[in-house]
Amino acid sequence: MSTPQRLRFAPSPTGYLHIGGARTALFNWLYTRRHHSVFILRIEDTDRERSTAASVQAILDGLRWLGIDWDEGPYFQTERLPVYREWSEKLISEGLAYRCYCTKEMLEERRAAFEREKRAYRYEGTCRNLPDYPVDKPHVVRFKMPQGPGSLTFTDLVIGEISKEYSDLDDFILLRGDGIPLYNFGAVVDDHTMSVTLVGRGQEHINSTFPQLAIYQALGWQVPQFAHFPLILGPDREKLSKRRHPEADVMLHARNGILPEALLNFIVRLGWSHGDDEVISREQMIEWFDFEHVGSTSGVWNPEKLLWLNQHYLKTLSPALIAQRLVPFLEEKGLSVAGFPRLEGVVIALRPRAKTLKEMADMGAYFFTRGVKLDPAAAAKHLTADSLKLLQEVQARLVNLPSWEAAAIEIVLKSVAEHAKTGLGKVAQPVRVAVTGGTASPGIGETLELVGRDETLARIDAALRYQPAMG
């Protein structure tokens, strides 16, 4: 039996969970779930100035909301500093790395001189061949890149073969003076010691792969496979960024009433496809996902597509599940829904119209209040002296209705319209305004059934006392 593959998601906790990070996590997670492999969560928190506990929590909350779980972790790089120190000392002892005593000021001065000459600066190797200096003198640890001809090559599962010459790389820093590893060194040590076999990440990390390959070779470690995913662009065709695009925040969508099923479906299609399938369930994603069908071109954010998918899931997921997720949005509006017996019915009534949970809560607020605030324009138009007479007749018949059900209610309204020799709309619309406060709602019988007999009659009674504005 073959050893299971091991993949990881390794975000930096410097803000919320980014959509691009969520998609990276999703692609790796889907691969592990399809192949019964191991998904590791690692928090790369070595940027001590920007990493925060709140950001760690935001990342965990975002993953949990999306339903992306992990088998190991979360591991934190700041809890593993002795490991990086151990491997850096090994590289130094074998002549593959060295201590560099160049100060930040010295390096900035050299860089400025190169910039004045319009040349790209690369570290010249000033400390590369120095005799041993005391370890307690401030220093960083630099990798000793091979000199002369040669190249580093890897075959990416998405892009194919990619190479870079040794001469394009300088003696890069492995470990800062405070013992914090830089990204390339920390990632390699962690991936090796955690037995990661496949590294799936964004295309912005392609150039980082070459110094990482050099470290693998120097330490004689097995190199994992790599898969680099395309960028996600905002609607403006610029890279989706935290600074420019609020939609980059995963949990913003949760707060806006997007369902996790819809967002997962949406982001899985930003860079991966399965034929012409647009609606893909989590189970289908797991069954179908592979890196062969991850594209190399950037995906573009399409808010209309996201809303279309969200409405699809509002209509097709179980009413009980949608009702459960709707509750916080209703409570946010100050509405008490505890013990409300017809919540699933409200969901069924509203989901053909609503595109988000937030919109559903806005549309359906009147189901959960005592009394209703009348829209002045709607009341002026539909609660006229003539229509109030019809409303009074409706009330008289509804009081004695033996069965409070939509079909029976609609029969009453039709009967009143026939008796008055008028269209059903002339009866139904004043009732709708009286009971909901406005002119839009689900079917009138369904609406009244969900509002309930006592509340409906009380609202009609209040509307009958409404005084039309005198013109």
mmCIF file of N, CA and C in Angstrom, residues 74-200:
data_model
loop_
_atom_site.group_PDB
_atom_site.id
_atom_site.type_symbol
_atom_site.label_atom_id
_atom_site.label_comp_id
_atom_site.label_asym_id
_atom_site.label_seq_id
_atom_site.Cartn_x
_atom_site.Cartn_y
_atom_site.Cartn_z
ATOM 1 N N PRO A 74 -3.077 23.440 13.707
ATOM 2 C CA PRO A 74 -2.104 24.316 13.043
ATOM 3 C C PRO A 74 -0.746 24.329 13.742
ATOM 4 N N TYR A 75 0.304 24.261 12.909
ATOM 5 C CA TYR A 75 1.663 24.448 13.387
ATOM 6 C C TYR A 75 2.025 25.925 13.214
ATOM 7 N N PHE A 76 2.853 26.437 14.121
ATOM 8 C CA PHE A 76 3.276 27.833 14.065
ATOM 9 C C PHE A 76 4.787 27.912 13.923
ATOM 10 N N GLN A 77 5.262 28.666 12.938
ATOM 11 C CA GLN A 77 6.702 28.751 12.710
ATOM 12 C C GLN A 77 7.430 29.357 13.907
ATOM 13 N N THR A 78 6.818 30.300 14.597
ATOM 14 C CA THR A 78 7.503 30.937 15.727
ATOM 15 C C THR A 78 7.725 29.959 16.880
ATOM 16 N N GLU A 79 7.047 28.809 16.850
ATOM 17 C CA GLU A 79 7.264 27.791 17.879
ATOM 18 C C GLU A 79 8.323 26.776 17.450
ATOM 19 N N ARG A 80 8.916 26.996 16.259
ATOM 20 C CA ARG A 80 9.860 26.026 15.704
ATOM 21 C C ARG A 80 11.237 26.651 15.418
ATOM 22 N N LEU A 81 11.542 27.779 16.045
ATOM 23 C CA LEU A 81 12.795 28.486 15.750
ATOM 24 C C LEU A 81 14.045 27.638 15.975
ATOM 25 N N PRO A 82 14.099 26.780 17.022
ATOM 26 C CA PRO A 82 15.294 25.946 17.192
ATOM 27 C C PRO A 82 15.548 25.018 15.998
ATOM 28 N N VAL A 83 14.478 24.594 15.319
ATOM 29 C CA VAL A 83 14.625 23.695 14.168
ATOM 30 C C VAL A 83 15.367 24.411 13.041
ATOM 31 N N TYR A 84 14.983 25.659 12.766
ATOM 32 C CA TYR A 84 15.631 26.402 11.685
ATOM 33 C C TYR A 84 17.094 26.693 12.031
ATOM 34 N N ARG A 85 17.350 27.016 13.305
ATOM 35 C CA ARG A 85 18.724 27.274 13.734
ATOM 36 C C ARG A 85 19.587 26.024 13.547
ATOM 37 N N GLU A 86 19.045 24.881 13.898
ATOM 38 C CA GLU A 86 19.800 23.620 13.773
ATOM 39 C C GLU A 86 20.219 23.376 12.321
ATOM 40 N N TRP A 87 19.277 23.562 11.378
ATOM 41 C CA TRP A 87 19.596 23.263 9.976
ATOM 42 C C TRP A 87 20.487 24.344 9.364
ATOM 43 N N SER A 88 20.371 25.569 9.842
ATOM 44 C CA SER A 88 21.281 26.598 9.327
ATOM 45 C C SER A 88 22.706 26.328 9.789
ATOM 46 N N GLU A 89 22.873 25.860 11.020
ATOM 47 C CA GLU A 89 24.212 25.528 11.521
ATOM 48 C C GLU A 89 24.799 24.357 10.746
ATOM 49 N N LYS A 90 23.953 23.412 10.363
ATOM 50 C CA LYS A 90 24.440 22.282 9.571
ATOM 51 C C LYS A 90 24.972 22.756 8.223
ATOM 52 N N LEU A 91 24.230 23.656 7.581
ATOM 53 C CA LEU A 91 24.679 24.196 6.288
ATOM 54 C C LEU A 91 25.999 24.961 6.439
ATOM 55 N N ILE A 92 26.120 25.725 7.529
ATOM 56 C CA ILE A 92 27.374 26.461 7.762
ATOM 57 C C ILE A 92 28.533 25.489 7.954
ATOM 58 N N SER A 93 28.306 24.453 8.766
ATOM 59 C CA SER A 93 29.386 23.503 9.068
ATOM 60 C C SER A 93 29.847 22.741 7.829
ATOM 61 N N GLU A 94 28.973 22.599 6.850
ATOM 62 C CA GLU A 94 29.330 21.870 5.628
ATOM 63 C C GLU A 94 29.767 22.812 4.511
ATOM 64 N N GLY A 95 29.935 24.101 4.834
ATOM 65 C CA GLY A 95 30.413 25.060 3.844
ATOM 66 C C GLY A 95 29.378 25.436 2.808
ATOM 67 N N LEU A 96 28.111 25.233 3.117
ATOM 68 C CA LEU A 96 27.029 25.522 2.171
ATOM 69 C C LEU A 96 26.288 26.812 2.503
ATOM 70 N N ALA A 97 26.648 27.418 3.622
ATOM 71 C CA ALA A 97 26.083 28.698 4.043
ATOM 72 C C ALA A 97 27.154 29.405 4.872
ATOM 73 N N TYR A 98 26.932 30.671 5.141
ATOM 74 C CA TYR A 98 27.930 31.408 5.916
ATOM 75 C C TYR A 98 27.261 32.549 6.674
ATOM 76 N N ARG A 99 28.005 33.003 7.717
ATOM 77 C CA ARG A 99 27.525 34.145 8.490
ATOM 78 C C ARG A 99 27.925 35.427 7.773
ATOM 79 N N CYS A 100 26.951 36.318 7.632
ATOM 80 C CA CYS A 100 27.195 37.592 6.950
ATOM 81 C C CYS A 100 27.040 38.712 7.973
ATOM 82 N N TYR A 101 28.077 39.549 8.074
ATOM 83 C CA TYR A 101 28.121 40.607 9.074
ATOM 84 C C TYR A 101 27.844 41.989 8.476
ATOM 85 N N CYS A 102 27.461 42.027 7.218
ATOM 86 C CA CYS A 102 27.135 43.311 6.587
ATOM 87 C C CYS A 102 25.904 43.904 7.285
ATOM 88 N N THR A 103 26.013 45.165 7.663
ATOM 89 C CA THR A 103 24.881 45.790 8.344
ATOM 90 C C THR A 103 23.827 46.235 7.337
ATOM 91 N N LYS A 104 22.638 46.497 7.872
ATOM 92 C CA LYS A 104 21.544 46.975 7.029
ATOM 93 C C LYS A 104 21.928 48.277 6.338
ATOM 94 N N GLU A 105 22.636 49.168 7.077
ATOM 95 C CA GLU A 105 23.036 50.451 6.521
ATOM 96 C C GLU A 105 24.021 50.269 5.363
ATOM 97 N N MET A 106 24.967 49.343 5.527
ATOM 98 C CA MET A 106 25.937 49.070 4.461
ATOM 99 C C MET A 106 25.232 48.588 3.196
ATOM 100 N N LEU A 107 24.300 47.675 3.384
ATOM 101 C CA LEU A 107 23.597 47.114 2.222
ATOM 102 C C LEU A 107 22.736 48.170 1.533
ATOM 103 N N GLU A 108 22.087 49.024 2.327
ATOM 104 C CA GLU A 108 21.255 50.075 1.730
ATOM 105 C C GLU A 108 22.114 51.065 0.948
ATOM 106 N N GLU A 109 23.306 51.345 1.450
ATOM 107 C CA GLU A 109 24.206 52.257 0.754
ATOM 108 C C GLU A 109 24.639 51.682 -0.588
ATOM 109 N N ARG A 110 24.963 50.388 -0.599
ATOM 110 C CA ARG A 110 25.355 49.739 -1.851
ATOM 111 C C ARG A 110 24.189 49.705 -2.831
ATOM 112 N N ARG A 111 23.008 49.379 -2.294
ATOM 113 C CA ARG A 111 21.832 49.308 -3.163
ATOM 114 C C ARG A 111 21.543 50.661 -3.797
ATOM 115 N N ALA A 112 21.668 51.717 -3.016
ATOM 116 C CA ALA A 112 21.423 53.061 -3.536
ATOM 117 C C ALA A 112 22.419 53.412 -4.636
ATOM 118 N N ALA A 113 23.682 52.991 -4.456
ATOM 119 C CA ALA A 113 24.704 53.270 -5.479
ATOM 120 C C ALA A 113 24.351 52.571 -6.789
ATOM 121 N N PHE A 114 23.872 51.328 -6.702
ATOM 122 C CA PHE A 114 23.482 50.594 -7.906
ATOM 123 C C PHE A 114 22.276 51.260 -8.570
ATOM 124 N N GLU A 115 21.317 51.712 -7.750
ATOM 125 C CA GLU A 115 20.115 52.333 -8.302
ATOM 126 C C GLU A 115 20.468 53.624 -9.044
ATOM 127 N N ARG A 116 21.456 54.362 -8.514
ATOM 128 C CA ARG A 116 21.863 55.586 -9.201
ATOM 129 C C ARG A 116 22.426 55.290 -10.587
ATOM 130 N N GLU A 117 23.033 54.102 -10.707
ATOM 131 C CA GLU A 117 23.579 53.688 -12.001
ATOM 132 C C GLU A 117 22.575 52.884 -12.816
ATOM 133 N N LYS A 118 21.315 52.811 -12.277
ATOM 134 C CA LYS A 118 20.227 52.079 -12.939
ATOM 135 C C LYS A 118 20.601 50.615 -13.176
ATOM 136 N N ARG A 119 21.211 50.034 -12.157
ATOM 137 C CA ARG A 119 21.546 48.608 -12.201
ATOM 138 C C ARG A 119 20.830 47.890 -11.072
ATOM 139 N N ALA A 120 20.416 46.660 -11.326
ATOM 140 C CA ALA A 120 19.780 45.859 -10.274
ATOM 141 C C ALA A 120 20.842 45.392 -9.291
ATOM 142 N N TYR A 121 20.529 45.538 -8.004
ATOM 143 C CA TYR A 121 21.524 45.161 -6.986
ATOM 144 C C TYR A 121 21.330 43.704 -6.559
ATOM 145 N N ARG A 122 22.447 42.980 -6.471
ATOM 146 C CA ARG A 122 22.458 41.656 -5.865
ATOM 147 C C ARG A 122 23.651 41.596 -4.914
ATOM 148 N N TYR A 123 23.469 40.919 -3.817
ATOM 149 C CA TYR A 123 24.540 40.852 -2.824
ATOM 150 C C TYR A 123 25.811 40.303 -3.461
ATOM 151 N N GLU A 124 26.939 41.015 -3.207
ATOM 152 C CA GLU A 124 28.192 40.710 -3.900
ATOM 153 C C GLU A 124 28.969 39.551 -3.292
ATOM 154 N N GLY A 125 28.513 39.032 -2.152
ATOM 155 C CA GLY A 125 29.278 37.950 -1.519
ATOM 156 C C GLY A 125 30.419 38.460 -0.667
ATOM 157 N N THR A 126 30.264 39.662 -0.101
ATOM 158 C CA THR A 126 31.320 40.290 0.689
ATOM 159 C C THR A 126 31.836 39.369 1.791
ATOM 160 N N CYS A 127 30.929 38.685 2.482
ATOM 161 C CA CYS A 127 31.319 37.845 3.626
ATOM 162 C C CYS A 127 31.453 36.372 3.260
ATOM 163 N N ARG A 128 31.356 36.059 1.983
ATOM 164 C CA ARG A 128 31.289 34.663 1.543
ATOM 165 C C ARG A 128 32.513 33.856 1.977
ATOM 166 N N ASN A 129 33.679 34.441 1.891
ATOM 167 C CA ASN A 129 34.903 33.685 2.167
ATOM 168 C C ASN A 129 35.686 34.253 3.345
ATOM 169 N N LEU A 130 34.995 34.934 4.243
ATOM 170 C CA LEU A 130 35.675 35.460 5.432
ATOM 171 C C LEU A 130 36.104 34.320 6.350
ATOM 172 N N PRO A 131 37.191 34.522 7.108
ATOM 173 C CA PRO A 131 37.518 33.543 8.145
ATOM 174 C C PRO A 131 36.431 33.572 9.222
ATOM 175 N N ASP A 132 36.420 32.582 10.056
ATOM 176 C CA ASP A 132 35.377 32.493 11.079
ATOM 177 C C ASP A 132 35.368 33.720 11.974
ATOM 178 N N TYR A 133 34.173 34.224 12.209
ATOM 179 C CA TYR A 133 33.979 35.338 13.125
ATOM 180 C C TYR A 133 33.219 34.806 14.336
ATOM 181 N N PRO A 134 33.271 35.516 15.447
ATOM 182 C CA PRO A 134 32.527 35.037 16.624
ATOM 183 C C PRO A 134 31.026 34.969 16.338
ATOM 184 N N VAL A 135 30.406 33.918 16.852
ATOM 185 C CA VAL A 135 28.981 33.700 16.612
ATOM 186 C C VAL A 135 28.146 34.790 17.265
ATOM 187 N N ASP A 136 28.655 35.390 18.356
ATOM 188 C CA ASP A 136 27.855 36.375 19.074
ATOM 189 C C ASP A 136 27.908 37.759 18.440
ATOM 190 N N LYS A 137 28.697 37.925 17.387
ATOM 191 C CA LYS A 137 28.688 39.199 16.662
ATOM 192 C C LYS A 137 27.448 39.223 15.771
ATOM 193 N N PRO A 138 26.685 40.342 15.739
ATOM 194 C CA PRO A 138 25.446 40.371 14.948
ATOM 195 C C PRO A 138 25.683 39.928 13.507
ATOM 196 N N HIS A 139 24.824 39.037 13.050
ATOM 197 C CA HIS A 139 24.976 38.518 11.693
ATOM 198 C C HIS A 139 23.675 37.894 11.217
ATOM 199 N N VAL A 140 23.576 37.699 9.911
ATOM 200 C CA VAL A 140 22.536 36.863 9.318
ATOM 201 C C VAL A 140 23.236 35.639 8.736
ATOM 202 N N VAL A 141 22.462 34.640 8.350
ATOM 203 C CA VAL A 141 23.026 33.461 7.687
ATOM 204 C C VAL A 141 22.598 33.495 6.225
ATOM 205 N N ARG A 142 23.586 33.423 5.333
ATOM 206 C CA ARG A 142 23.305 33.429 3.893
ATOM 207 C C ARG A 142 23.625 32.071 3.282
ATOM 208 N N PHE A 143 22.839 31.719 2.282
ATOM 209 C CA PHE A 143 23.089 30.495 1.520
ATOM 210 C C PHE A 143 24.192 30.750 0.500
ATOM 211 N N LYS A 144 25.069 29.786 0.325
ATOM 212 C CA LYS A 144 26.175 29.927 -0.620
ATOM 213 C C LYS A 144 25.737 29.313 -1.955
ATOM 214 N N MET A 145 25.235 30.193 -2.843
ATOM 215 C CA MET A 145 24.777 29.703 -4.146
ATOM 216 C C MET A 145 25.956 29.148 -4.945
ATOM 217 N N PRO A 146 25.771 28.008 -5.632
ATOM 218 C CA PRO A 146 26.832 27.509 -6.517
ATOM 219 C C PRO A 146 27.202 28.574 -7.543
ATOM 220 N N GLN A 147 28.483 28.691 -7.841
ATOM 221 C CA GLN A 147 28.952 29.652 -8.834
ATOM 222 C C GLN A 147 29.315 28.942 -10.123
ATOM 223 N N GLY A 148 29.329 29.693 -11.201
ATOM 224 C CA GLY A 148 29.646 29.091 -12.489
ATOM 225 C C GLY A 148 28.392 28.643 -13.203
ATOM 226 N N PRO A 149 28.580 27.872 -14.300
ATOM 227 C CA PRO A 149 27.421 27.438 -15.095
ATOM 228 C C PRO A 149 26.558 26.432 -14.331
ATOM 229 N N GLY A 150 25.316 26.404 -14.677
ATOM 230 C CA GLY A 150 24.394 25.457 -14.053
ATOM 231 C C GLY A 150 23.019 26.080 -13.921
ATOM 232 N N SER A 151 22.026 25.255 -13.686
ATOM 233 C CA SER A 151 20.662 25.767 -13.569
ATOM 234 C C SER A 151 19.863 24.893 -12.616
ATOM 235 N N LEU A 152 18.750 25.450 -12.201
ATOM 236 C CA LEU A 152 17.773 24.750 -11.365
ATOM 237 C C LEU A 152 16.513 24.560 -12.192
ATOM 238 N N THR A 153 15.967 23.350 -12.176
ATOM 239 C CA THR A 153 14.807 23.031 -13.017
ATOM 240 C C THR A 153 13.800 22.208 -12.225
ATOM 241 N N PHE A 154 12.532 22.496 -12.438
ATOM 242 C CA PHE A 154 11.490 21.625 -11.887
ATOM 243 C C PHE A 154 10.334 21.560 -12.868
ATOM 244 N N THR A 155 9.558 20.495 -12.774
ATOM 245 C CA THR A 155 8.381 20.336 -13.634
ATOM 246 C C THR A 155 7.136 20.600 -12.810
ATOM 247 N N ASP A 156 6.496 21.714 -13.121
ATOM 248 C CA ASP A 156 5.295 22.120 -12.396
ATOM 249 C C ASP A 156 4.090 21.343 -12.915
ATOM 250 N N LEU A 157 3.231 20.898 -12.006
ATOM 251 C CA LEU A 157 2.069 20.102 -12.407
ATOM 252 C C LEU A 157 1.044 20.909 -13.200
ATOM 253 N N VAL A 158 1.135 22.246 -13.115
ATOM 254 C CA VAL A 158 0.202 23.103 -13.847
ATOM 255 C C VAL A 158 0.873 23.707 -15.075
ATOM 256 N N ILE A 159 2.096 24.195 -14.922
ATOM 257 C CA ILE A 159 2.745 24.998 -15.960
ATOM 258 C C ILE A 159 3.703 24.195 -16.824
ATOM 259 N N GLY A 160 4.251 23.105 -16.277
ATOM 260 C CA GLY A 160 5.247 22.340 -17.016
ATOM 261 C C GLY A 160 6.651 22.650 -16.523
ATOM 262 N N GLU A 161 7.653 22.420 -17.376
ATOM 263 C CA GLU A 161 9.047 22.581 -16.949
ATOM 264 C C GLU A 161 9.460 24.052 -16.917
ATOM 265 N N ILE A 162 10.137 24.438 -15.829
ATOM 266 C CA ILE A 162 10.614 25.808 -15.645
ATOM 267 C C ILE A 162 12.055 25.742 -15.142
ATOM 268 N N SER A 163 12.921 26.622 -15.661
ATOM 269 C CA SER A 163 14.341 26.625 -15.270
ATOM 270 C C SER A 163 14.814 28.030 -14.953
ATOM 271 N N LYS A 164 15.898 28.100 -14.178
ATOM 272 C CA LYS A 164 16.572 29.365 -13.896
ATOM 273 C C LYS A 164 18.052 29.088 -13.708
ATOM 274 N N GLU A 165 18.894 29.950 -14.256
ATOM 275 C CA GLU A 165 20.345 29.794 -14.141
ATOM 276 C C GLU A 165 20.818 30.145 -12.730
ATOM 277 N N TYR A 166 21.872 29.451 -12.275
ATOM 278 C CA TYR A 166 22.488 29.791 -10.992
ATOM 279 C C TYR A 166 22.839 31.277 -10.934
ATOM 280 N N SER A 167 23.322 31.794 -12.059
ATOM 281 C CA SER A 167 23.813 33.173 -12.101
ATOM 282 C C SER A 167 22.703 34.202 -11.865
ATOM 283 N N ASP A 168 21.440 33.767 -11.940
ATOM 284 C CA ASP A 168 20.324 34.681 -11.696
ATOM 285 C C ASP A 168 20.001 34.821 -10.211
ATOM 286 N N LEU A 169 20.657 34.037 -9.372
ATOM 287 C CA LEU A 169 20.366 34.036 -7.938
ATOM 288 C C LEU A 169 21.590 34.493 -7.161
ATOM 289 N N ASP A 170 21.372 35.242 -6.079
ATOM 290 C CA ASP A 170 22.498 35.657 -5.242
ATOM 291 C C ASP A 170 22.546 34.809 -3.974
ATOM 292 N N ASP A 171 23.466 35.136 -3.094
ATOM 293 C CA ASP A 171 23.572 34.434 -1.814
ATOM 294 C C ASP A 171 22.473 34.965 -0.884
ATOM 295 N N PHE A 172 21.313 34.392 -0.976
ATOM 296 C CA PHE A 172 20.146 34.900 -0.268
ATOM 297 C C PHE A 172 20.204 34.554 1.221
ATOM 298 N N ILE A 173 19.457 35.335 2.006
ATOM 299 C CA ILE A 173 19.453 35.154 3.461
ATOM 300 C C ILE A 173 18.544 33.982 3.842
ATOM 301 N N LEU A 174 19.055 33.123 4.704
ATOM 302 C CA LEU A 174 18.279 32.020 5.267
ATOM 303 C C LEU A 174 17.663 32.406 6.608
ATOM 304 N N LEU A 175 18.514 33.017 7.465
ATOM 305 C CA LEU A 175 18.110 33.279 8.845
ATOM 306 C C LEU A 175 18.503 34.706 9.202
ATOM 307 N N ARG A 176 17.548 35.461 9.764
ATOM 308 C CA ARG A 176 17.840 36.805 10.210
ATOM 309 C C ARG A 176 18.653 36.780 11.498
ATOM 310 N N GLY A 177 19.126 37.948 11.894
ATOM 311 C CA GLY A 177 19.935 38.026 13.099
ATOM 312 C C GLY A 177 19.197 37.618 14.358
ATOM 313 N N ASP A 178 17.868 37.757 14.375
ATOM 314 C CA ASP A 178 17.082 37.376 15.554
ATOM 315 C C ASP A 178 16.629 35.927 15.522
ATOM 316 N N GLY A 179 17.153 35.164 14.555
ATOM 317 C CA GLY A 179 16.807 33.744 14.487
ATOM 318 C C GLY A 179 15.547 33.428 13.711
ATOM 319 N N ILE A 180 14.934 34.441 13.108
ATOM 320 C CA ILE A 180 13.710 34.231 12.324
ATOM 321 C C ILE A 180 14.095 33.799 10.913
ATOM 322 N N PRO A 181 13.541 32.688 10.426
ATOM 323 C CA PRO A 181 13.866 32.262 9.057
ATOM 324 C C PRO A 181 13.146 33.123 8.035
ATOM 325 N N LEU A 182 13.784 33.383 6.900
ATOM 326 C CA LEU A 182 13.067 33.999 5.796
ATOM 327 C C LEU A 182 12.214 32.935 5.111
ATOM 328 N N TYR A 183 11.283 33.397 4.289
ATOM 329 C CA TYR A 183 10.267 32.513 3.723
ATOM 330 C C TYR A 183 10.862 31.259 3.090
ATOM 331 N N ASN A 184 11.856 31.424 2.215
ATOM 332 C CA ASN A 184 12.357 30.273 1.455
ATOM 333 C C ASN A 184 12.953 29.200 2.354
ATOM 334 N N PHE A 185 13.674 29.617 3.377
ATOM 335 C CA PHE A 185 14.306 28.642 4.265
ATOM 336 C C PHE A 185 13.268 27.995 5.186
ATOM 337 N N GLY A 186 12.405 28.822 5.798
ATOM 338 C CA GLY A 186 11.387 28.279 6.695
ATOM 339 C C GLY A 186 10.472 27.290 5.987
ATOM 340 N N ALA A 187 10.077 27.641 4.767
ATOM 341 C CA ALA A 187 9.159 26.764 4.020
ATOM 342 C C ALA A 187 9.814 25.423 3.705
ATOM 343 N N VAL A 188 11.082 25.455 3.303
ATOM 344 C CA VAL A 188 11.762 24.203 2.950
ATOM 345 C C VAL A 188 11.949 23.321 4.180
ATOM 346 N N VAL A 189 12.445 23.906 5.270
ATOM 347 C CA VAL A 189 12.654 23.117 6.487
ATOM 348 C C VAL A 189 11.329 22.523 6.966
ATOM 349 N N ASP A 190 10.282 23.331 6.961
ATOM 350 C CA ASP A 190 8.976 22.834 7.414
ATOM 351 C C ASP A 190 8.439 21.748 6.489
ATOM 352 N N ASP A 191 8.503 21.999 5.173
ATOM 353 C CA ASP A 191 7.964 21.008 4.240
ATOM 354 C C ASP A 191 8.715 19.686 4.353
ATOM 355 N N HIS A 192 10.031 19.762 4.561
ATOM 356 C CA HIS A 192 10.800 18.512 4.705
ATOM 357 C C HIS A 192 10.474 17.815 6.022
ATOM 358 N N THR A 193 10.530 18.551 7.119
ATOM 359 C CA THR A 193 10.328 17.907 8.432
ATOM 360 C C THR A 193 8.876 17.479 8.635
ATOM 361 N N MET A 194 7.958 18.062 7.876
ATOM 362 C CA MET A 194 6.552 17.640 7.941
ATOM 363 C C MET A 194 6.206 16.655 6.829
ATOM 364 N N SER A 195 7.238 16.222 6.094
ATOM 365 C CA SER A 195 7.083 15.193 5.046
ATOM 366 C C SER A 195 6.074 15.585 3.979
ATOM 367 N N VAL A 196 6.046 16.875 3.625
ATOM 368 C CA VAL A 196 5.148 17.348 2.567
ATOM 369 C C VAL A 196 5.640 16.811 1.223
ATOM 370 N N THR A 197 4.736 16.213 0.471
ATOM 371 C CA THR A 197 5.120 15.592 -0.803
ATOM 372 C C THR A 197 4.687 16.419 -2.017
ATOM 373 N N LEU A 198 3.729 17.332 -1.833
ATOM 374 C CA LEU A 198 3.234 18.136 -2.947
ATOM 375 C C LEU A 198 2.921 19.530 -2.426
ATOM 376 N N VAL A 199 3.539 20.544 -3.026
ATOM 377 C CA VAL A 199 3.331 21.933 -2.624
ATOM 378 C C VAL A 199 2.456 22.613 -3.672
ATOM 379 N N GLY A 200 1.218 22.920 -3.294
ATOM 380 C CA GLY A 200 0.312 23.653 -4.175
ATOM 381 C C GLY A 200 0.163 25.073 -3.665
#
